[in-house]
Tab-separated table of N, CA and C in Angstrom:
chain	number	residue	atom	x	y	z
A	3	MET	N	7.710	28.338	-18.478
A	3	MET	CA	6.787	29.110	-19.513
A	3	MET	C	7.757	29.989	-20.446
A	4	ARG	N	8.640	30.775	-20.176
A	4	ARG	CA	9.037	31.517	-20.991
A	4	ARG	C	9.999	30.728	-21.835
A	5	VAL	N	10.529	29.429	-21.819
A	5	VAL	CA	11.237	28.730	-22.920
A	5	VAL	C	10.067	28.086	-23.877
A	6	ALA	N	9.270	27.851	-23.348
A	6	ALA	CA	7.777	27.671	-24.430
A	6	ALA	C	6.827	28.260	-25.486
A	7	PHE	N	7.478	29.712	-24.736
A	7	PHE	CA	6.630	30.931	-24.924
A	7	PHE	C	7.474	31.093	-26.831
A	8	LEU	N	8.856	31.157	-26.286
A	8	LEU	CA	9.694	31.187	-27.358
A	8	LEU	C	10.207	30.234	-28.229
A	9	PHE	N	9.800	29.177	-27.918
A	9	PHE	CA	9.413	28.394	-29.387
A	9	PHE	C	8.454	27.875	-29.730
A	10	VAL	N	7.401	28.762	-29.363
A	10	VAL	CA	6.530	29.045	-30.254
A	10	VAL	C	6.191	29.678	-31.225
A	11	LEU	N	7.265	31.246	-30.736
A	11	LEU	CA	7.444	32.561	-31.454
A	11	LEU	C	8.339	31.681	-32.281
A	12	LEU	N	9.157	30.674	-32.207
A	12	LEU	CA	10.374	30.301	-33.197
A	12	LEU	C	9.326	29.663	-34.123
A	13	PHE	N	9.330	28.698	-34.028
A	13	PHE	CA	7.821	28.259	-34.455
A	13	PHE	C	7.522	28.782	-35.921
A	14	GLY	N	6.499	30.368	-35.125
A	14	GLY	CA	5.643	31.386	-35.834
A	14	GLY	C	6.786	31.508	-36.795
A	15	ALA	N	8.546	32.321	-36.350
A	15	ALA	CA	8.779	32.948	-37.110
A	15	ALA	C	9.877	31.842	-38.455
A	16	VAL	N	9.948	30.697	-37.574
A	16	VAL	CA	10.066	29.734	-38.861
A	16	VAL	C	9.196	29.839	-40.046
A	17	PHE	N	7.788	29.305	-39.710
A	17	PHE	CA	6.601	29.081	-40.585
A	17	PHE	C	6.613	30.696	-41.556
A	18	TYR	N	6.765	31.436	-40.700
A	18	TYR	CA	7.019	33.038	-41.338
A	18	TYR	C	8.230	33.071	-43.069
A	19	THR	N	9.166	32.620	-42.114
A	19	THR	CA	10.425	32.783	-43.604
A	19	THR	C	10.172	31.566	-44.373
A	20	TYR	N	9.334	30.386	-43.888
A	20	TYR	CA	9.668	29.783	-45.192
A	20	TYR	C	8.761	30.290	-46.086
A	21	VAL	N	7.717	30.884	-45.584
A	21	VAL	CA	6.581	31.675	-46.413
A	21	VAL	C	7.294	32.259	-47.651
A	22	ALA	N	7.672	32.948	-47.155
A	22	ALA	CA	8.827	34.279	-47.437
A	22	ALA	C	9.679	33.627	-48.469
A	23	PHE	N	10.225	32.608	-48.855
A	23	PHE	CA	11.074	32.255	-49.134
A	23	PHE	C	10.563	31.380	-50.098
A	24	PHE	N	9.490	30.550	-50.009
A	24	PHE	CA	9.388	29.812	-50.827
A	24	PHE	C	7.905	30.220	-51.797
A	25	ASP	N	7.271	30.689	-51.340
A	25	ASP	CA	5.859	31.358	-52.004
A	25	ASP	C	5.817	32.702	-52.715
A	26	LEU	N	6.990	33.790	-52.366
A	26	LEU	CA	7.179	35.334	-52.637
A	26	LEU	C	8.498	35.161	-53.289
A	27	SER	N	8.019	35.627	-54.353
A	27	SER	CA	9.830	35.560	-55.153
A	27	SER	C	10.107	37.213	-54.981
A	28	PHE	N	11.492	36.904	-54.834
A	28	PHE	CA	12.286	37.901	-54.377
A	28	PHE	C	12.506	39.487	-55.676
A	29	LEU	N	12.114	38.659	-56.699
A	29	LEU	CA	12.580	39.865	-57.743
A	29	LEU	C	10.669	40.217	-58.442
A	30	SER	N	10.504	40.901	-58.811
A	30	SER	CA	9.360	41.173	-59.622
A	30	SER	C	9.329	40.734	-61.095
A	31	ARG	N	8.696	41.085	-62.075
A	31	ARG	CA	8.344	40.285	-63.670
A	31	ARG	C	9.681	41.507	-64.268
A	32	THR	N	9.476	42.856	-63.869
A	32	THR	CA	10.058	43.918	-64.109
A	32	THR	C	11.629	44.032	-63.685
A	33	GLY	N	11.935	43.202	-62.548
A	33	GLY	CA	13.341	43.456	-62.315
A	33	GLY	C	13.316	43.744	-60.916
A	34	ARG	N	12.816	44.534	-60.544
A	34	ARG	CA	12.348	45.228	-59.266
A	34	ARG	C	12.430	44.343	-58.003
A	35	LEU	N	12.479	44.940	-56.679
A	35	LEU	CA	12.547	44.107	-55.591
A	35	LEU	C	10.964	43.261	-55.502
A	36	GLY	N	11.105	42.889	-55.641
A	36	GLY	CA	9.604	41.723	-55.440
A	36	GLY	C	8.724	41.935	-53.706
A	37	PRO	N	7.403	41.122	-53.512
A	37	PRO	CA	7.256	40.818	-52.592
A	37	PRO	C	7.643	39.957	-51.492
A	38	GLY	N	8.759	39.325	-51.857
A	38	GLY	CA	9.258	38.941	-50.980
A	38	GLY	C	10.268	39.244	-50.400
A	39	PHE	N	11.131	40.638	-50.854
A	39	PHE	CA	12.504	41.090	-50.294
A	39	PHE	C	12.535	41.287	-49.351
A	40	PHE	N	11.129	42.535	-48.453
A	40	PHE	CA	11.454	42.532	-47.082
A	40	PHE	C	10.954	41.030	-45.946
A	41	PRO	N	9.970	40.407	-46.683
A	41	PRO	CA	9.553	39.316	-45.338
A	41	PRO	C	10.826	38.501	-45.382
A	42	ARG	N	11.931	38.192	-46.215
A	42	ARG	CA	12.485	37.382	-46.391
A	42	ARG	C	14.103	37.712	-45.441
A	43	ILE	N	13.850	39.297	-45.397
A	43	ILE	CA	15.168	40.238	-44.328
A	43	ILE	C	14.467	39.483	-42.794
A	44	THR	N	13.237	40.178	-42.743
A	44	THR	CA	12.703	39.927	-41.459
A	44	THR	C	12.806	38.659	-41.091
A	45	GLY	N	12.670	37.588	-41.577
A	45	GLY	CA	12.193	36.009	-41.499
A	45	GLY	C	13.366	35.688	-40.989
A	46	VAL	N	14.693	35.798	-41.527
A	46	VAL	CA	15.989	35.857	-41.274
A	46	VAL	C	16.480	36.559	-40.114
A	47	PHE	N	16.312	37.741	-39.738
A	47	PHE	CA	15.885	38.164	-38.421
A	47	PHE	C	15.358	37.752	-37.513
A	48	ALA	N	14.611	37.712	-37.088
A	48	ALA	CA	13.460	37.002	-36.275
A	48	ALA	C	13.796	35.294	-36.113
A	49	VAL	N	14.508	34.667	-36.924
A	49	VAL	CA	14.485	33.166	-36.129
A	49	VAL	C	16.100	33.488	-36.009
A	50	SER	N	16.770	33.893	-36.390
A	50	SER	CA	17.982	34.469	-35.479
A	50	SER	C	18.286	34.985	-34.653
A	51	LEU	N	17.232	36.004	-34.040
A	51	LEU	CA	17.132	36.656	-32.816
A	51	LEU	C	16.504	35.957	-31.759
A	52	ILE	N	15.209	34.779	-32.142
A	52	ILE	CA	14.265	33.948	-31.032
A	52	ILE	C	15.336	33.272	-31.278
A	53	THR	N	16.558	32.713	-31.658
A	53	THR	CA	17.354	31.720	-31.703
A	53	THR	C	18.248	32.177	-30.390
A	54	TRP	N	18.997	33.011	-30.626
A	54	TRP	CA	20.047	33.853	-29.683
A	54	TRP	C	18.884	33.871	-28.335
A	55	VAL	N	17.970	34.306	-28.141
A	55	VAL	CA	17.165	34.404	-26.930
A	55	VAL	C	16.808	33.201	-26.382
A	56	ILE	N	16.397	32.302	-26.625
A	56	ILE	CA	16.247	30.735	-26.545
A	56	ILE	C	17.694	30.166	-25.511
A	57	ALA	N	18.700	30.168	-26.707
A	57	ALA	CA	20.294	29.693	-26.016
A	57	ALA	C	20.444	30.533	-25.159
A	58	ASP	N	20.188	32.066	-24.644
A	58	ASP	CA	20.301	32.799	-23.487
A	58	ASP	C	19.504	32.746	-22.750
A	59	THR	N	18.431	31.956	-22.567
A	59	THR	CA	17.402	32.077	-21.593
A	59	THR	C	17.898	30.441	-20.895
A	60	LEU	N	18.297	29.234	-21.994
A	60	LEU	CA	18.271	28.080	-21.387
A	60	LEU	C	19.664	27.971	-20.549
A	61	ARG	N	20.813	29.750	-20.788
A	61	ARG	CA	21.808	29.198	-19.981
A	61	ARG	C	21.704	29.981	-18.619
A	62	ASP	N	20.757	31.118	-18.551
A	62	ASP	CA	20.608	31.793	-17.130
A	62	ASP	C	19.391	30.743	-17.182
A	63	LYS	N	19.696	30.729	-15.528
A	63	LYS	CA	18.714	29.630	-14.396
A	63	LYS	C	18.539	30.509	-14.287
A	64	ARG	N	17.815	31.967	-13.870
A	64	ARG	CA	17.370	32.474	-13.221
A	64	ARG	C	15.824	33.100	-14.141
A	65	ALA	N	16.392	32.701	-15.153
A	65	ALA	CA	15.147	33.297	-16.130
A	65	ALA	C	13.813	32.481	-15.680
A	66	GLU	N	13.753	31.702	-14.992
A	66	GLU	CA	12.273	30.488	-14.466
A	66	GLU	C	11.896	31.441	-13.670
A	67	GLU	N	12.988	32.298	-12.864
A	67	GLU	CA	12.503	32.953	-11.299
A	67	GLU	C	12.207	34.707	-11.634
A	68	SER	N	11.289	34.790	-13.168
A	68	SER	CA	10.462	35.887	-13.558
A	68	SER	C	9.526	36.368	-12.873
A	69	PRO	N	9.454	37.800	-12.458
A	69	PRO	CA	8.717	38.296	-11.871
A	69	PRO	C	6.749	37.955	-12.457
A	70	SER	N	6.159	37.533	-11.690
A	70	SER	CA	4.806	37.811	-12.611
A	70	SER	C	4.049	39.347	-12.539
A	71	SER	N	4.930	40.267	-11.662
A	71	SER	CA	4.428	41.340	-11.375
A	71	SER	C	3.908	42.322	-12.865
A	72	ARG	N	4.740	41.758	-14.276
A	72	ARG	CA	4.735	42.305	-15.279
A	72	ARG	C	3.647	42.064	-16.037
A	73	TRP	N	2.822	41.177	-15.570
A	73	TRP	CA	1.088	40.577	-16.323
A	73	TRP	C	0.845	41.965	-16.594
A	74	GLY	N	0.268	42.600	-15.408
A	74	GLY	CA	-0.104	44.088	-15.069
A	74	GLY	C	-0.084	44.891	-16.240
A	75	ASP	N	1.370	44.451	-16.838
A	75	ASP	CA	1.604	45.380	-18.413
A	75	ASP	C	0.567	44.896	-19.690
A	76	VAL	N	-0.025	43.514	-19.597
A	76	VAL	CA	-0.598	42.852	-20.753
A	76	VAL	C	-2.084	43.668	-21.399
A	77	ALA	N	-2.845	43.806	-20.383
A	77	ALA	CA	-3.869	44.363	-20.512
A	77	ALA	C	-3.896	45.535	-21.310
A	78	PRO	N	-2.850	46.558	-20.429
A	78	PRO	CA	-2.866	48.034	-20.934
A	78	PRO	C	-2.213	48.175	-22.782
A	79	LEU	N	-1.223	46.615	-22.814
A	79	LEU	CA	-0.592	46.835	-24.518
A	79	LEU	C	-1.654	46.348	-25.344
A	80	ILE	N	-2.361	45.124	-24.913
A	80	ILE	CA	-3.394	44.973	-25.524
A	80	ILE	C	-4.756	45.932	-26.147
A	81	LEU	N	-4.999	46.875	-25.060
A	81	LEU	CA	-5.167	48.023	-25.439
A	81	LEU	C	-4.853	49.246	-26.567
A	82	PHE	N	-3.373	49.400	-26.082
A	82	PHE	CA	-3.304	50.109	-27.360
A	82	PHE	C	-2.763	49.680	-28.189
A	83	ALA	N	-2.439	48.125	-28.554
A	83	ALA	CA	-2.461	47.612	-29.787
A	83	ALA	C	-3.471	47.976	-30.367
A	84	VAL	N	-5.002	48.125	-30.093
A	84	VAL	CA	-6.374	47.949	-30.775
A	84	VAL	C	-6.413	49.504	-31.071
A	85	GLY	N	-6.219	50.632	-29.821
A	85	GLY	CA	-6.058	52.248	-30.249
A	85	GLY	C	-5.116	52.245	-31.861
A	86	TYR	N	-3.951	51.767	-31.645
A	86	TYR	CA	-3.210	51.829	-32.819
A	86	TYR	C	-3.604	51.546	-34.190
A	87	ALA	N	-4.683	50.124	-34.323
A	87	ALA	CA	-5.146	49.514	-34.944
A	87	ALA	C	-6.168	50.812	-35.818
A	88	VAL	N	-6.745	51.628	-34.760
A	88	VAL	CA	-7.784	52.483	-34.880
A	88	VAL	C	-7.159	53.844	-35.495
A	89	LEU	N	-5.900	53.851	-34.704
A	89	LEU	CA	-5.371	55.461	-35.266
A	89	LEU	C	-4.825	55.103	-36.796
A	90	LEU	N	-3.986	53.509	-37.140
A	90	LEU	CA	-3.936	53.853	-38.134
A	90	LEU	C	-4.913	54.390	-39.660
A	91	ARG	N	-6.127	53.373	-39.050
A	91	ARG	CA	-6.926	53.873	-40.260
A	91	ARG	C	-7.368	55.268	-40.478
A	92	ILE	N	-7.286	56.084	-39.215
A	92	ILE	CA	-8.248	57.190	-39.274
A	92	ILE	C	-7.047	58.107	-39.843
A	93	PHE	N	-5.614	58.132	-39.216
A	93	PHE	CA	-4.499	59.337	-39.013
A	93	PHE	C	-3.555	59.014	-40.082
A	94	GLY	N	-3.581	57.173	-40.475
A	94	GLY	CA	-2.334	56.800	-41.233
A	94	GLY	C	-0.643	56.199	-40.452
A	95	GLY	N	-0.368	55.688	-41.394
A	95	GLY	CA	1.059	55.178	-40.207
A	95	GLY	C	1.842	55.848	-39.983
A	96	PHE	N	2.379	57.122	-40.400
A	96	PHE	CA	3.578	57.514	-38.886
A	96	PHE	C	2.693	58.451	-38.607
A	97	PHE	N	1.443	58.828	-38.320
A	97	PHE	CA	0.832	59.249	-36.561
A	97	PHE	C	0.904	58.347	-36.357
A	98	ALA	N	0.318	57.265	-36.521
A	98	ALA	CA	-0.213	55.797	-35.539
A	98	ALA	C	0.943	55.186	-34.935
A	99	THR	N	1.513	55.422	-35.470
A	99	THR	CA	2.612	54.630	-34.984
A	99	THR	C	3.887	56.329	-33.966
A	100	LEU	N	3.873	56.838	-34.542
A	100	LEU	CA	4.292	57.786	-33.518
A	100	LEU	C	3.388	58.005	-32.246
A	101	VAL	N	2.350	57.992	-32.069
A	101	VAL	CA	1.838	57.855	-31.038
A	101	VAL	C	1.528	56.837	-30.367
A	102	PHE	N	1.671	55.534	-30.878
A	102	PHE	CA	1.366	54.239	-30.363
A	102	PHE	C	3.072	53.860	-29.573
A	103	LEU	N	4.093	54.386	-30.228
A	103	LEU	CA	5.210	54.489	-29.347
A	103	LEU	C	5.519	55.320	-28.120
A	104	ALA	N	4.674	56.540	-28.468
A	104	ALA	CA	4.768	57.446	-27.440
A	104	ALA	C	4.002	57.290	-25.925
A	105	VAL	N	2.847	56.554	-26.414
A	105	VAL	CA	2.444	55.436	-24.641
A	105	VAL	C	2.733	54.845	-24.557
A	106	THR	N	3.138	53.871	-25.391
A	106	THR	CA	3.833	52.265	-25.259
A	106	THR	C	5.017	52.495	-24.748
A	107	LEU	N	5.774	53.803	-25.000
A	107	LEU	CA	7.137	53.823	-24.362
A	107	LEU	C	7.178	54.839	-22.643
A	108	THR	N	6.294	55.449	-22.579
A	108	THR	CA	6.079	55.858	-21.048
A	108	THR	C	5.662	55.027	-20.669
A	109	ILE	N	4.300	54.226	-20.445
A	109	ILE	CA	4.374	52.898	-19.963
A	109	ILE	C	5.587	52.190	-19.221
A	110	LEU	N	6.234	51.398	-20.583
A	110	LEU	CA	6.837	50.077	-20.530
A	110	LEU	C	8.623	51.048	-20.161
A	111	ASN	N	8.574	52.219	-20.501
A	111	ASN	CA	9.936	52.386	-20.378
A	111	ASN	C	9.633	54.187	-19.282
A	112	ARG	N	9.445	53.891	-18.070
A	112	ARG	CA	8.956	54.597	-17.071
A	112	ARG	C	10.451	55.614	-16.751
A	113	GLY	N	10.003	57.062	-16.923
A	113	GLY	CA	11.208	57.685	-15.815
A	113	GLY	C	12.633	58.161	-17.229
A	114	LYS	N	12.429	57.634	-18.228
A	114	LYS	CA	13.400	58.275	-19.476
A	114	LYS	C	12.716	59.050	-20.781
A	115	LYS	N	12.471	59.756	-20.237
A	115	LYS	CA	11.034	60.493	-21.071
A	115	LYS	C	11.896	61.396	-22.309
A	116	LEU	N	13.478	61.639	-22.058
A	116	LEU	CA	13.645	61.772	-23.163
A	116	LEU	C	14.433	60.950	-24.308
A	117	GLN	N	14.506	59.516	-24.239
A	117	GLN	CA	14.806	58.469	-24.921
A	117	GLN	C	13.543	57.734	-25.752
A	118	ASN	N	12.494	58.137	-24.700
A	118	ASN	CA	11.264	57.698	-25.394
A	118	ASN	C	10.698	58.952	-26.644
A	119	ALA	N	11.113	60.007	-25.961
A	119	ALA	CA	10.604	60.988	-27.155
A	119	ALA	C	11.330	60.947	-28.503
A	120	ILE	N	12.735	61.252	-28.336
A	120	ILE	CA	13.466	60.363	-29.293
A	120	ILE	C	13.278	59.181	-30.368
A	121	LEU	N	12.970	58.275	-29.397
A	121	LEU	CA	12.667	57.019	-29.990
A	121	LEU	C	10.879	56.476	-30.863
A	122	SER	N	10.493	57.899	-30.191
A	122	SER	CA	8.467	57.856	-30.951
A	122	SER	C	8.914	58.639	-32.200
A	123	VAL	N	9.963	59.756	-31.972
A	123	VAL	CA	10.441	60.252	-33.640
A	123	VAL	C	10.491	59.981	-34.724
A	124	VAL	N	12.069	59.187	-34.070
A	124	VAL	CA	13.397	58.506	-34.898
A	124	VAL	C	12.166	57.064	-35.442
A	125	ILE	N	11.352	56.210	-34.992
A	125	ILE	CA	11.197	55.739	-35.596
A	125	ILE	C	10.489	54.958	-36.654
A	126	PRO	N	9.568	56.132	-36.502
A	126	PRO	CA	8.456	56.351	-37.503
A	126	PRO	C	9.017	56.783	-38.719
A	127	THR	N	9.963	57.874	-38.611
A	127	THR	CA	10.882	58.648	-39.235
A	127	THR	C	11.617	57.283	-40.055
A	128	LEU	N	12.280	56.808	-39.755
A	128	LEU	CA	13.495	55.687	-40.210
A	128	LEU	C	11.960	54.890	-41.037
A	129	ILE	N	11.332	54.546	-40.407
A	129	ILE	CA	10.260	53.258	-41.105
A	129	ILE	C	9.347	54.221	-42.421
A	130	TYR	N	9.348	55.280	-42.225
A	130	TYR	CA	8.420	56.230	-43.682
A	130	TYR	C	9.737	56.338	-44.424
A	131	LEU	N	10.849	56.683	-44.397
A	131	LEU	CA	11.941	56.767	-45.051
A	131	LEU	C	12.311	55.842	-46.016
A	132	LEU	N	12.354	54.489	-45.184
A	132	LEU	CA	12.649	52.840	-45.411
A	132	LEU	C	11.235	52.523	-46.460
A	133	PHE	N	9.920	52.694	-46.166
A	133	PHE	CA	8.900	52.484	-47.164
A	133	PHE	C	8.569	53.302	-47.636
A	134	ASP	N	8.689	54.753	-48.211
A	134	ASP	CA	8.201	55.234	-48.593
A	134	ASP	C	9.067	55.806	-49.622
A	135	LYS	N	10.070	56.188	-48.975
A	135	LYS	CA	11.331	56.943	-49.946
A	135	LYS	C	12.332	55.539	-50.836
A	136	LEU	N	13.027	54.487	-49.952
A	136	LEU	CA	13.817	53.635	-50.558
A	136	LEU	C	13.351	52.494	-51.417
A	137	LEU	N	11.984	51.714	-50.745
A	137	LEU	CA	11.306	50.909	-51.430
A	137	LEU	C	10.045	50.940	-51.962
A	138	ASN	N	9.924	52.555	-52.393
A	138	ASN	CA	8.587	52.649	-52.994
A	138	ASN	C	7.104	52.110	-52.789
A	139	VAL	N	7.126	52.494	-51.396
A	139	VAL	CA	5.687	51.248	-50.650
A	139	VAL	C	5.209	52.736	-49.680
A	140	ASN	N	4.095	53.006	-50.318
A	140	ASN	CA	2.933	53.790	-48.968
A	140	ASN	C	2.696	53.385	-47.946
A	141	MET	N	2.655	53.634	-47.219
A	141	MET	CA	2.427	53.807	-45.644
A	141	MET	C	1.294	54.193	-45.880
A	142	PRO	N	0.288	53.288	-44.788
A	142	PRO	CA	-1.222	52.937	-44.516
A	142	PRO	C	-1.578	54.164	-44.737
A	143	PRO	N	-2.661	54.505	-45.671
A	143	PRO	CA	-3.638	55.438	-46.177
A	143	PRO	C	-4.250	56.693	-44.325
A	144	ALA	N	-4.812	57.533	-44.750
A	144	ALA	CA	-5.437	57.943	-43.597
A	144	ALA	C	-6.556	58.737	-44.310
A	145	LEU	N	-7.879	58.159	-43.673
A	145	LEU	CA	-9.398	59.015	-43.818
A	145	LEU	C	-9.046	60.247	-43.300
A	146	PHE	N	-8.300	61.063	-42.839
A	146	PHE	CA	-7.897	61.909	-42.504
A	146	PHE	C	-6.575	62.595	-42.600
A	147	VAL	N	-6.337	63.379	-43.704
A	147	VAL	CA	-4.538	63.566	-43.658
A	147	VAL	C	-4.554	65.180	-42.935
A	148	LEU	N	-2.978	64.522	-42.274
A	148	LEU	CA	-2.651	65.621	-40.856
A	148	LEU	C	-1.399	66.599	-41.780
A	149	PRO	N	-1.530	67.940	-41.913
A	149	PRO	CA	-0.430	68.276	-42.594
A	149	PRO	C	0.775	68.170	-41.830
A	150	ILE	N	1.555	67.695	-41.897
A	150	ILE	CA	2.744	67.530	-41.332
A	150	ILE	C	3.912	67.307	-42.207
């Protein structure tokens, strides 16, 4: 079942990459980076990573014996994703991502409080710096601006 899921993910990643390369321009008319720049990078990265995971899974015979106890994490993650969408609209990208990562990592990475706290702060900060400062693309706006 895991291998089938990974092949579906690979199909989606290949389609995403196809659209990024053939429907989105790499540069804009003014010579600046266009709408296809970032999707091309993420598409190639996703295809490469998923292909690697499939090869690793096919090599590992124990992969089919995965525990079914992880299904208990699916419902909370769906709830967190919906909560993230709501927070994204109300408080904006930085704060919503920080809260989402903090809550999700607390559930999935139990017992590693310092690591979870560092990741919850560093990842949204890097995303903010990448998009807002380097690529000059604003994070999703908020209805209520927080004094951060």
